[in-house]
mmCIF file of C-alpha atoms in Angstrom:
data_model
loop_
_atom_site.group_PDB
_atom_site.id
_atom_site.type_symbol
_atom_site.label_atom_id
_atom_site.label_comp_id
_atom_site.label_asym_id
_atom_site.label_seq_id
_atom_site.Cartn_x
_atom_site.Cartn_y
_atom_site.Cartn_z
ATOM 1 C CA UNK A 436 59.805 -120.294 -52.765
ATOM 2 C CA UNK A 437 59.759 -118.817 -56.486
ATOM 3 C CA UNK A 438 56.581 -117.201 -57.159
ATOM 4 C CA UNK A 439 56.447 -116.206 -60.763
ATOM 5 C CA UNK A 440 52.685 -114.068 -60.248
ATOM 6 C CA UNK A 441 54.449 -111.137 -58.365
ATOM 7 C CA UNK A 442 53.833 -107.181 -58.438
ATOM 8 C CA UNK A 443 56.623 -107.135 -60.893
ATOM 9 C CA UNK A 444 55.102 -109.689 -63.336
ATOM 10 C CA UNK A 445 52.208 -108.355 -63.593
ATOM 11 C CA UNK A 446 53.620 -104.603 -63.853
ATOM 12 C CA UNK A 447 55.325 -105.548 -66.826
ATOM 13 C CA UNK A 448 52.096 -106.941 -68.380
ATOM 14 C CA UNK A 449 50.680 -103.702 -67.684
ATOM 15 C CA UNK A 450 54.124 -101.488 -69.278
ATOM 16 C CA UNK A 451 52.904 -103.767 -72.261
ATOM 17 C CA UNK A 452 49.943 -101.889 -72.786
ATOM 18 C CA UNK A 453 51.169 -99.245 -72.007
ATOM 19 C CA UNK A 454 53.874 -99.255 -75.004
ATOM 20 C CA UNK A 455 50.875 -100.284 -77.162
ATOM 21 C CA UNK A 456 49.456 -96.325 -76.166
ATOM 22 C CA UNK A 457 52.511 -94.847 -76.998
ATOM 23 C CA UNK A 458 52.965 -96.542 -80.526
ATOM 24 C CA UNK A 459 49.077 -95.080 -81.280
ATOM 25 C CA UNK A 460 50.436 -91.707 -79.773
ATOM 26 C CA UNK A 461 48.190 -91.933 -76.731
ATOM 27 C CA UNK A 462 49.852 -90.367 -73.319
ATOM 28 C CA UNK A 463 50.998 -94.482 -72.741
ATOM 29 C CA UNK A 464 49.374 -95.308 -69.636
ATOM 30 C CA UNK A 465 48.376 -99.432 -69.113
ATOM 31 C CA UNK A 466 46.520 -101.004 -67.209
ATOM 32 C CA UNK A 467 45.963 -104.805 -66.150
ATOM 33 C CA UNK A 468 43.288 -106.477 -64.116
ATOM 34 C CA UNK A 469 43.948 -109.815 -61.775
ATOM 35 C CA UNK A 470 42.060 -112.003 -60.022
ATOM 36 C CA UNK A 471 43.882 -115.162 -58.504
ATOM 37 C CA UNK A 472 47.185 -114.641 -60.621
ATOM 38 C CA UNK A 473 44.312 -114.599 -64.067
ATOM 39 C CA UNK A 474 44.897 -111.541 -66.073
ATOM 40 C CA UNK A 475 40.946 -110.558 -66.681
ATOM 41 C CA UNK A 476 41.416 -107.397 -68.500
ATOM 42 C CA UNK A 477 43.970 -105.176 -70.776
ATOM 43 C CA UNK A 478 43.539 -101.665 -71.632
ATOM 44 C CA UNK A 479 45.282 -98.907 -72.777
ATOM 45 C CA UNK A 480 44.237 -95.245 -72.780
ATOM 46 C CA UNK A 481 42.596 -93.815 -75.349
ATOM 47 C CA UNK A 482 41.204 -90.536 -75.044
ATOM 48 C CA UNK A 483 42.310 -89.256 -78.505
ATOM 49 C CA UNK A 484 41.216 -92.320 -80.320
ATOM 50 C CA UNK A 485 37.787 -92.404 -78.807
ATOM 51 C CA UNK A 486 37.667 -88.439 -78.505
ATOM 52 C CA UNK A 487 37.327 -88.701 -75.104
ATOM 53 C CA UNK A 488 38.646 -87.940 -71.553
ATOM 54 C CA UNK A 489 36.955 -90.882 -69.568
ATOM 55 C CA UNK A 490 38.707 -93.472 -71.634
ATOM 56 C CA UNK A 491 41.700 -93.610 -69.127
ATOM 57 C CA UNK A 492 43.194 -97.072 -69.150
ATOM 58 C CA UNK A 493 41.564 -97.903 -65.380
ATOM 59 C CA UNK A 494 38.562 -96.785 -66.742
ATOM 60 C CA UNK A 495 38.077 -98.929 -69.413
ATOM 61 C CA UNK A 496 40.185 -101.756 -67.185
ATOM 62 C CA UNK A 497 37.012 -101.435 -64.528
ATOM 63 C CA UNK A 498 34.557 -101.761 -66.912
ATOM 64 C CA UNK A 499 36.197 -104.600 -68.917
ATOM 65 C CA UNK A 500 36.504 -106.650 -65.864
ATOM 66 C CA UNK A 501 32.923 -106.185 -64.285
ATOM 67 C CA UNK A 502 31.952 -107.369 -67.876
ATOM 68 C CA UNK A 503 33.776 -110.599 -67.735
ATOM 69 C CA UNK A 504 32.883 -111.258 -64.032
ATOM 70 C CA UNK A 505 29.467 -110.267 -64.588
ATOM 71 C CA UNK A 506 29.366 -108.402 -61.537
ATOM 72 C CA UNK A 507 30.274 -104.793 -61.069
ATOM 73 C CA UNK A 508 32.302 -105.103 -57.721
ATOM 74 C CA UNK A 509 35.975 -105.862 -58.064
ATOM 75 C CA UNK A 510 36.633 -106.929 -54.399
ATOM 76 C CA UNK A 511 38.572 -109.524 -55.695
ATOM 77 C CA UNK A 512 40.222 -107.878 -58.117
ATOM 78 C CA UNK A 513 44.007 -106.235 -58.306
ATOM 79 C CA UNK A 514 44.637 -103.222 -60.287
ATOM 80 C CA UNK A 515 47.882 -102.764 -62.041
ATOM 81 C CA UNK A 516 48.186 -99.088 -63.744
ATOM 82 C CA UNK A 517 51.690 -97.868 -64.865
ATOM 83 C CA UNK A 518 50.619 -94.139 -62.753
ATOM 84 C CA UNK A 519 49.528 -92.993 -60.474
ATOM 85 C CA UNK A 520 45.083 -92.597 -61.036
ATOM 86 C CA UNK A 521 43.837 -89.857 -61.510
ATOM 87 C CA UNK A 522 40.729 -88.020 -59.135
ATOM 88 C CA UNK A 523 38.047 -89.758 -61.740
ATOM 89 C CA UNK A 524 40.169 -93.175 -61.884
ATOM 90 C CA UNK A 525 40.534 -93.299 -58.165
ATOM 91 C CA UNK A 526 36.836 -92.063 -57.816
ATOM 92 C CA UNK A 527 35.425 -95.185 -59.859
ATOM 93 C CA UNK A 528 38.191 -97.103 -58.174
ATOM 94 C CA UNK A 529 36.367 -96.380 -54.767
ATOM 95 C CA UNK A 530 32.861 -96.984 -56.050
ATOM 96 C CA UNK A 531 34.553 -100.349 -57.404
ATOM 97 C CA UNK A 532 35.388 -101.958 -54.126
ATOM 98 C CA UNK A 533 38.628 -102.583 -55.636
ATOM 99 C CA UNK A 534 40.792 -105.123 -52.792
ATOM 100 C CA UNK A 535 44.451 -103.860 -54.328
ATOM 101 C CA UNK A 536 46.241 -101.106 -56.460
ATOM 102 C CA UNK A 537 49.159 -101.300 -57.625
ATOM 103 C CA UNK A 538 50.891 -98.489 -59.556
ATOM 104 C CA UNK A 539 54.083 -97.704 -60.793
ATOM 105 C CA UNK A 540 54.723 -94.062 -61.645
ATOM 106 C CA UNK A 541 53.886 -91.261 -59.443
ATOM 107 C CA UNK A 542 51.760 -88.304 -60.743
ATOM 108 C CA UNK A 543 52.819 -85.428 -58.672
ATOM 109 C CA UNK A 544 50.686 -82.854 -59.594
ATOM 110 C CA UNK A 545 47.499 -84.671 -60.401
ATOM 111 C CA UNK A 546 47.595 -87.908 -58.880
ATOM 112 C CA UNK A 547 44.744 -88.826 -56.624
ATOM 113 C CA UNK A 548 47.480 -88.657 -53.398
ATOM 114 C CA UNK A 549 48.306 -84.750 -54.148
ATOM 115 C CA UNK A 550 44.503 -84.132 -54.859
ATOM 116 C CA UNK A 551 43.304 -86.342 -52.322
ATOM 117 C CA UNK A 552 40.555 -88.323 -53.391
ATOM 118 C CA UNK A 553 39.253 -90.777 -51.158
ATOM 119 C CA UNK A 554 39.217 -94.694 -52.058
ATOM 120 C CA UNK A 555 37.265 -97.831 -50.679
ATOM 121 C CA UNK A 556 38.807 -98.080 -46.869
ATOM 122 C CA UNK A 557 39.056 -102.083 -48.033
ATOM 123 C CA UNK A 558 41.422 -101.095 -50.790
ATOM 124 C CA UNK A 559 45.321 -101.486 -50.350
ATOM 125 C CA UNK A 560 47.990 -100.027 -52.395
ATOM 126 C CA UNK A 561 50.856 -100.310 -53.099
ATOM 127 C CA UNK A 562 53.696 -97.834 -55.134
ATOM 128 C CA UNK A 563 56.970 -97.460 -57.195
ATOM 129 C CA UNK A 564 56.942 -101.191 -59.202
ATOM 130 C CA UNK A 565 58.707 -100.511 -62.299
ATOM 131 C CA UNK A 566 58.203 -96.679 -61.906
ATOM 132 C CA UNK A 567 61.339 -96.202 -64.005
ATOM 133 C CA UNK A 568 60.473 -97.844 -66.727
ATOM 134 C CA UNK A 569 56.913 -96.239 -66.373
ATOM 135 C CA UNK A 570 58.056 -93.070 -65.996
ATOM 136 C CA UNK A 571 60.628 -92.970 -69.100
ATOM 137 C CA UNK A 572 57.995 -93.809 -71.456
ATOM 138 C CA UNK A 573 55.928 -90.770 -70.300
ATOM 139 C CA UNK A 574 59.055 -88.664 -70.606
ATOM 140 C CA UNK A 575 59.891 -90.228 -74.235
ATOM 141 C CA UNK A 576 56.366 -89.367 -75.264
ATOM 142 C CA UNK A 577 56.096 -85.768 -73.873
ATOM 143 C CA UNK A 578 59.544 -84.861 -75.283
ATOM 144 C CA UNK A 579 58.543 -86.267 -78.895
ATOM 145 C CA UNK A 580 55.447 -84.536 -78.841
ATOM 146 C CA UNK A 581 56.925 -81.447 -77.913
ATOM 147 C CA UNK A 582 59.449 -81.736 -80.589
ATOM 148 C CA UNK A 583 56.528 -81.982 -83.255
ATOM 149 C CA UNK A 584 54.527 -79.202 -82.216
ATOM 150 C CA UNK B 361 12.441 -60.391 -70.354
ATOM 151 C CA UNK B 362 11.129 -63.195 -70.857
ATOM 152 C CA UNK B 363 14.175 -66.029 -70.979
ATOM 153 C CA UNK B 364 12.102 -69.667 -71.879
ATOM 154 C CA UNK B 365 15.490 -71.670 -71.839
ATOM 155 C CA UNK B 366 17.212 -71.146 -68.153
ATOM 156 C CA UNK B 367 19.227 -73.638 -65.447
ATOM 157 C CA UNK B 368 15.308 -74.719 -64.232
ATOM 158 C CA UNK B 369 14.116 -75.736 -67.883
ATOM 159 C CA UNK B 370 17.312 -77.525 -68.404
ATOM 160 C CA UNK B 371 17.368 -79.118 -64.661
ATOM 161 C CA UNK B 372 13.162 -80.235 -65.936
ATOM 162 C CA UNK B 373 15.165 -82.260 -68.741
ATOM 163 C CA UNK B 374 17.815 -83.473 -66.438
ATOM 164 C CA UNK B 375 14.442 -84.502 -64.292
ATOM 165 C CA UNK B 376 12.685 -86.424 -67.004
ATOM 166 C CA UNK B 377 15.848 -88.579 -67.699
ATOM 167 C CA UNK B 378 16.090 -89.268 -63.871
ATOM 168 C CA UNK B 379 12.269 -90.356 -63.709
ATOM 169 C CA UNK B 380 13.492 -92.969 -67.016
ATOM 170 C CA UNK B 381 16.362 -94.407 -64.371
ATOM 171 C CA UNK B 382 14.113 -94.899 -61.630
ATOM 172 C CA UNK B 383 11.825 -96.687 -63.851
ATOM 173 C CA UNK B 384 14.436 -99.039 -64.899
ATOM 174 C CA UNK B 385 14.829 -99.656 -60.849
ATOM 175 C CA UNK B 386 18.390 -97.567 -61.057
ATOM 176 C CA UNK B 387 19.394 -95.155 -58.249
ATOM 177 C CA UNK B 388 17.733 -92.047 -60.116
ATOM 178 C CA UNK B 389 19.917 -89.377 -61.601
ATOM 179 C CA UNK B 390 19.786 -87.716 -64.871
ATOM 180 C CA UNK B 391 21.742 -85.157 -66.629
ATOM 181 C CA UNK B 392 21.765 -83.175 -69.944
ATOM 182 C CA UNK B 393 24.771 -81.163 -71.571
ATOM 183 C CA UNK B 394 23.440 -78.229 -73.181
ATOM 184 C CA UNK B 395 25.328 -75.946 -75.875
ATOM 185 C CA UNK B 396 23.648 -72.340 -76.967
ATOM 186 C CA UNK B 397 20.382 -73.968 -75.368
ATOM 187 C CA UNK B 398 20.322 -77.065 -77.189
ATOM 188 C CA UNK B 399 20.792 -80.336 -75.790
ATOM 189 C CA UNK B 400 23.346 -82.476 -77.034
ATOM 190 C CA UNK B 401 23.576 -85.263 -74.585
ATOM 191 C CA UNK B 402 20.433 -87.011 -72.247
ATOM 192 C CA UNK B 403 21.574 -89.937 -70.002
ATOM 193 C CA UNK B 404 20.740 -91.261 -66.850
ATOM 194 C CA UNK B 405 22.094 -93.605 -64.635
ATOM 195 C CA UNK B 406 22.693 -97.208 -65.680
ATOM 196 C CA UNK B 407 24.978 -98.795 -63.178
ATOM 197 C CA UNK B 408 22.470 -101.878 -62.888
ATOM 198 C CA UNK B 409 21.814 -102.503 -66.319
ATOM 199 C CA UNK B 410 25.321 -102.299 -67.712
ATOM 200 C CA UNK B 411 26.451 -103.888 -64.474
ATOM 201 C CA UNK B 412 29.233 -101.095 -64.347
ATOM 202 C CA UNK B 413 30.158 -98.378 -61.684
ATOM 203 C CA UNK B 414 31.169 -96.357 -64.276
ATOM 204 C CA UNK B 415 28.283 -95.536 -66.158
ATOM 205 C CA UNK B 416 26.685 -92.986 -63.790
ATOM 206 C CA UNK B 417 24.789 -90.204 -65.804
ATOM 207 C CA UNK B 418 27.784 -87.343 -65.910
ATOM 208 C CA UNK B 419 29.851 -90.261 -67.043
ATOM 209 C CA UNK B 420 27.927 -91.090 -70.450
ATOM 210 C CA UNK B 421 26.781 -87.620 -71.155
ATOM 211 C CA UNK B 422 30.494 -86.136 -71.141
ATOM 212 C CA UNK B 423 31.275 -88.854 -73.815
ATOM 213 C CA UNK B 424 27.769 -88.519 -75.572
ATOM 214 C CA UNK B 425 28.476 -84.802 -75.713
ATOM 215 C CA UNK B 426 32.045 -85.343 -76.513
ATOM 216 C CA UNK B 427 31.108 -87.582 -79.245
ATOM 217 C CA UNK B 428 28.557 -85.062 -81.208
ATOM 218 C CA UNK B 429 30.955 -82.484 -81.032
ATOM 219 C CA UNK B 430 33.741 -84.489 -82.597
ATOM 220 C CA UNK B 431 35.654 -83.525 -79.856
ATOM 221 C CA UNK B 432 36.638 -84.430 -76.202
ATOM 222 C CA UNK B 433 36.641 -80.556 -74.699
ATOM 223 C CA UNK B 434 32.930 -79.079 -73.419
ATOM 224 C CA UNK B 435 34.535 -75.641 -72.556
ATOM 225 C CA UNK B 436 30.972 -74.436 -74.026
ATOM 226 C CA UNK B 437 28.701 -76.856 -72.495
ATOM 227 C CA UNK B 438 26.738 -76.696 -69.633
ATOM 228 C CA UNK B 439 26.145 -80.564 -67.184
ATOM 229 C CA UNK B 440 22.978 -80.402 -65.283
ATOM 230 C CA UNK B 441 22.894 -83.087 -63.374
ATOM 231 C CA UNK B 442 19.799 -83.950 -61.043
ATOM 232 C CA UNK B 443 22.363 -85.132 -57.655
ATOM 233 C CA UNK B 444 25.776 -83.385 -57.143
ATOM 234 C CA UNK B 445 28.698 -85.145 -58.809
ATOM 235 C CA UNK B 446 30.688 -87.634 -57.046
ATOM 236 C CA UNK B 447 34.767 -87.737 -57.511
ATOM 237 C CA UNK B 448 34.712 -90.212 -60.348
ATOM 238 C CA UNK B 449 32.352 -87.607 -62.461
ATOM 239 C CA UNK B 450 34.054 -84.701 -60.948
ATOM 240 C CA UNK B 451 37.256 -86.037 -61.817
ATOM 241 C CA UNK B 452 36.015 -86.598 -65.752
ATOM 242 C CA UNK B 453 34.675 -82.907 -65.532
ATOM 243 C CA UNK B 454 37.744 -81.502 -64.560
ATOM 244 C CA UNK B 455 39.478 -83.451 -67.641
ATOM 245 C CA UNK B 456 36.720 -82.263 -70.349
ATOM 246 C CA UNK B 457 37.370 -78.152 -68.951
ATOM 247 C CA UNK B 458 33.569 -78.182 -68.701
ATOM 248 C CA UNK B 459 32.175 -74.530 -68.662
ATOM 249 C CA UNK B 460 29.270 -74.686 -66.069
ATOM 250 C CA UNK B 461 27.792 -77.648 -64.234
ATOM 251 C CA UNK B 462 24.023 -77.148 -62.890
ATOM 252 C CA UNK B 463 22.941 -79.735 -60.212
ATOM 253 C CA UNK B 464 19.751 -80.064 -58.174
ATOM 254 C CA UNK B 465 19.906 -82.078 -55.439
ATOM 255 C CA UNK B 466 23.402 -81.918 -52.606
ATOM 256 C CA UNK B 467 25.164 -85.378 -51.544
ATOM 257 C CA UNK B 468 26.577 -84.335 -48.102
ATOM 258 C CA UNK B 469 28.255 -88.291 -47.958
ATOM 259 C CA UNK B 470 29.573 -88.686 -51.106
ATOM 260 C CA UNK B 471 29.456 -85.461 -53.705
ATOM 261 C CA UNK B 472 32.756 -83.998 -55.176
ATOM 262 C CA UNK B 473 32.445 -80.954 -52.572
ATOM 263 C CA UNK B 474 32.452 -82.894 -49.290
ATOM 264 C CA UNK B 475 35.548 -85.177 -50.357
ATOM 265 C CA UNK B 476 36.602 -81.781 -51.907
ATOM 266 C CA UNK B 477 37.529 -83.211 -55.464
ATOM 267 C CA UNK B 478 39.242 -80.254 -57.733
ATOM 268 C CA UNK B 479 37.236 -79.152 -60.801
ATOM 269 C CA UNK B 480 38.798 -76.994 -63.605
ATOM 270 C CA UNK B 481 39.686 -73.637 -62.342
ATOM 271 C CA UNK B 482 37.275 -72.640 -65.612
ATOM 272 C CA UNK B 483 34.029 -74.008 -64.672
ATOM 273 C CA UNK B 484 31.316 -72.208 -62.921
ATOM 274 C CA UNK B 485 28.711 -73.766 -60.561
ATOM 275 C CA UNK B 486 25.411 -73.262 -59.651
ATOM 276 C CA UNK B 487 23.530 -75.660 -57.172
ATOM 277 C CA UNK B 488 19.966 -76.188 -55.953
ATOM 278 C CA UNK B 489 17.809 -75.700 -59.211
ATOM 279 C CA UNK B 490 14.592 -78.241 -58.530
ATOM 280 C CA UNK B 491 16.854 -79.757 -55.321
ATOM 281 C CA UNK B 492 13.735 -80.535 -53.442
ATOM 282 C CA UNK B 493 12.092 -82.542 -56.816
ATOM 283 C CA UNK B 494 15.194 -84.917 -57.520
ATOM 284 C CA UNK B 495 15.671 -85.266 -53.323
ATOM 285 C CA UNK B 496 12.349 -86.497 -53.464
ATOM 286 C CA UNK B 497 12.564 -88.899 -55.882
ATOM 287 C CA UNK B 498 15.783 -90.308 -54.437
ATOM 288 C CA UNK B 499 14.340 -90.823 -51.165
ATOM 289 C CA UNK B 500 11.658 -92.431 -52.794
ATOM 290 C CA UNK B 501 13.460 -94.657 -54.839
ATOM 291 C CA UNK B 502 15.709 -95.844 -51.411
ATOM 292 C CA UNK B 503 12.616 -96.259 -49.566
ATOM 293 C CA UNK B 504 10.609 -98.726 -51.955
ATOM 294 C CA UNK B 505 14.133 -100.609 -52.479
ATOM 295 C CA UNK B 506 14.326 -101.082 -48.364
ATOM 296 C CA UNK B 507 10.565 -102.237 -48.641
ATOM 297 C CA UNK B 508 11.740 -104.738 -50.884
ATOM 298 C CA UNK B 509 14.368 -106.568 -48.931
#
């Protein structure tokens, strides 16, 4: 059976925001929330727009969606980020009741896995969709910035 | 000598915002961020209201605080915070490089130190400042909600 809503579809939904960070020289990180195959928020991060460190993509993708459900558990909800959360996006994540994250980059050194903060034991997750493609744009931007500085 | 503005004036501030929350019938923690002993952020928890698991106390005051100072770093501030930070506002406090955080009350289930959540290697803390105060009005606050249901 074809199922056009997969990981992968939505992913790329997700890369698109994330390419929208990068071309307003944020660290391009996107992030996409479902619920039954219905995209319910889009966010990029924007911590040096806003001046801000909270304003990860998740963060803003969490709060986004609890204001168009009206509700602020997302237990019927799937999270697609292009990396790996962070401690504070996998701590909100938790108090979120989140049922599903999906990510596609690993973050190595501060990722929630390395640091190992604890999510919602109803939460699932799942890694590596589109990680490439994730991953290049986060080397593109940190090699460009480098060059300016 | 006499020193008017220490970590227990500051945590009385923190206090006051915490009695606003649990006026509004939201779990009740406040916090302050204090620069060269003046306060540049007052928050308290709004989860209910906004409807968002974001908006704990630390959460608004690091981007209150961020916001006056034009800029998203607090290595000069000091957070007191009325209950220990949980990973989500640990997480964010690690990101802003905070200098000192100042809470009152411990949360042996879900605070940052329990799930052992990493804060910047540059930030002090100091714990226990009017604990007994904002435990009390915590316990109060969870007892009339039971009474409720």
């Amino acid at each position: 059976m074809i199922r056009p809503f997969d990981d992968t579809y939505f992913m790329r939904k997700a890369l698109q925001e994330a390419k929208v960070a990068y071309e307003k020289g944020e660290i391009p990180v996107g992030a996409i929330i479902v619920v039954e195959d219905r995209i319910i928020a889009r966010t990029h991060n924007l911590t040096e727009l806003l001046n801000d460190v909270t304003a990860h993509a998740e963060m803003q993708a969490i709060t986004s969606a609890a204001n168009f459900l009206g509700g602020k558990y997302l237990n019927k909800c799937t999270l697609y980020v292009t990396l790996e959360p962070c401690q504070m996006c996998a701590g909100a994540l938790y108090w979120s009741q989140i049922s599903k994250i999906v990510y596609a980059a690993s973050d190595a050194e501060r990722g929630y896995k390395t640091l190992g903060t604890k999510l919602h034991p109803k939460t699932k997750v799942v890694s590596g969709i589109l990680a490439e493609e994730a991953s290049e744009l986060l080397r593109r931007f940190f090699i460009e910035k480098r060059n300016l500085n």
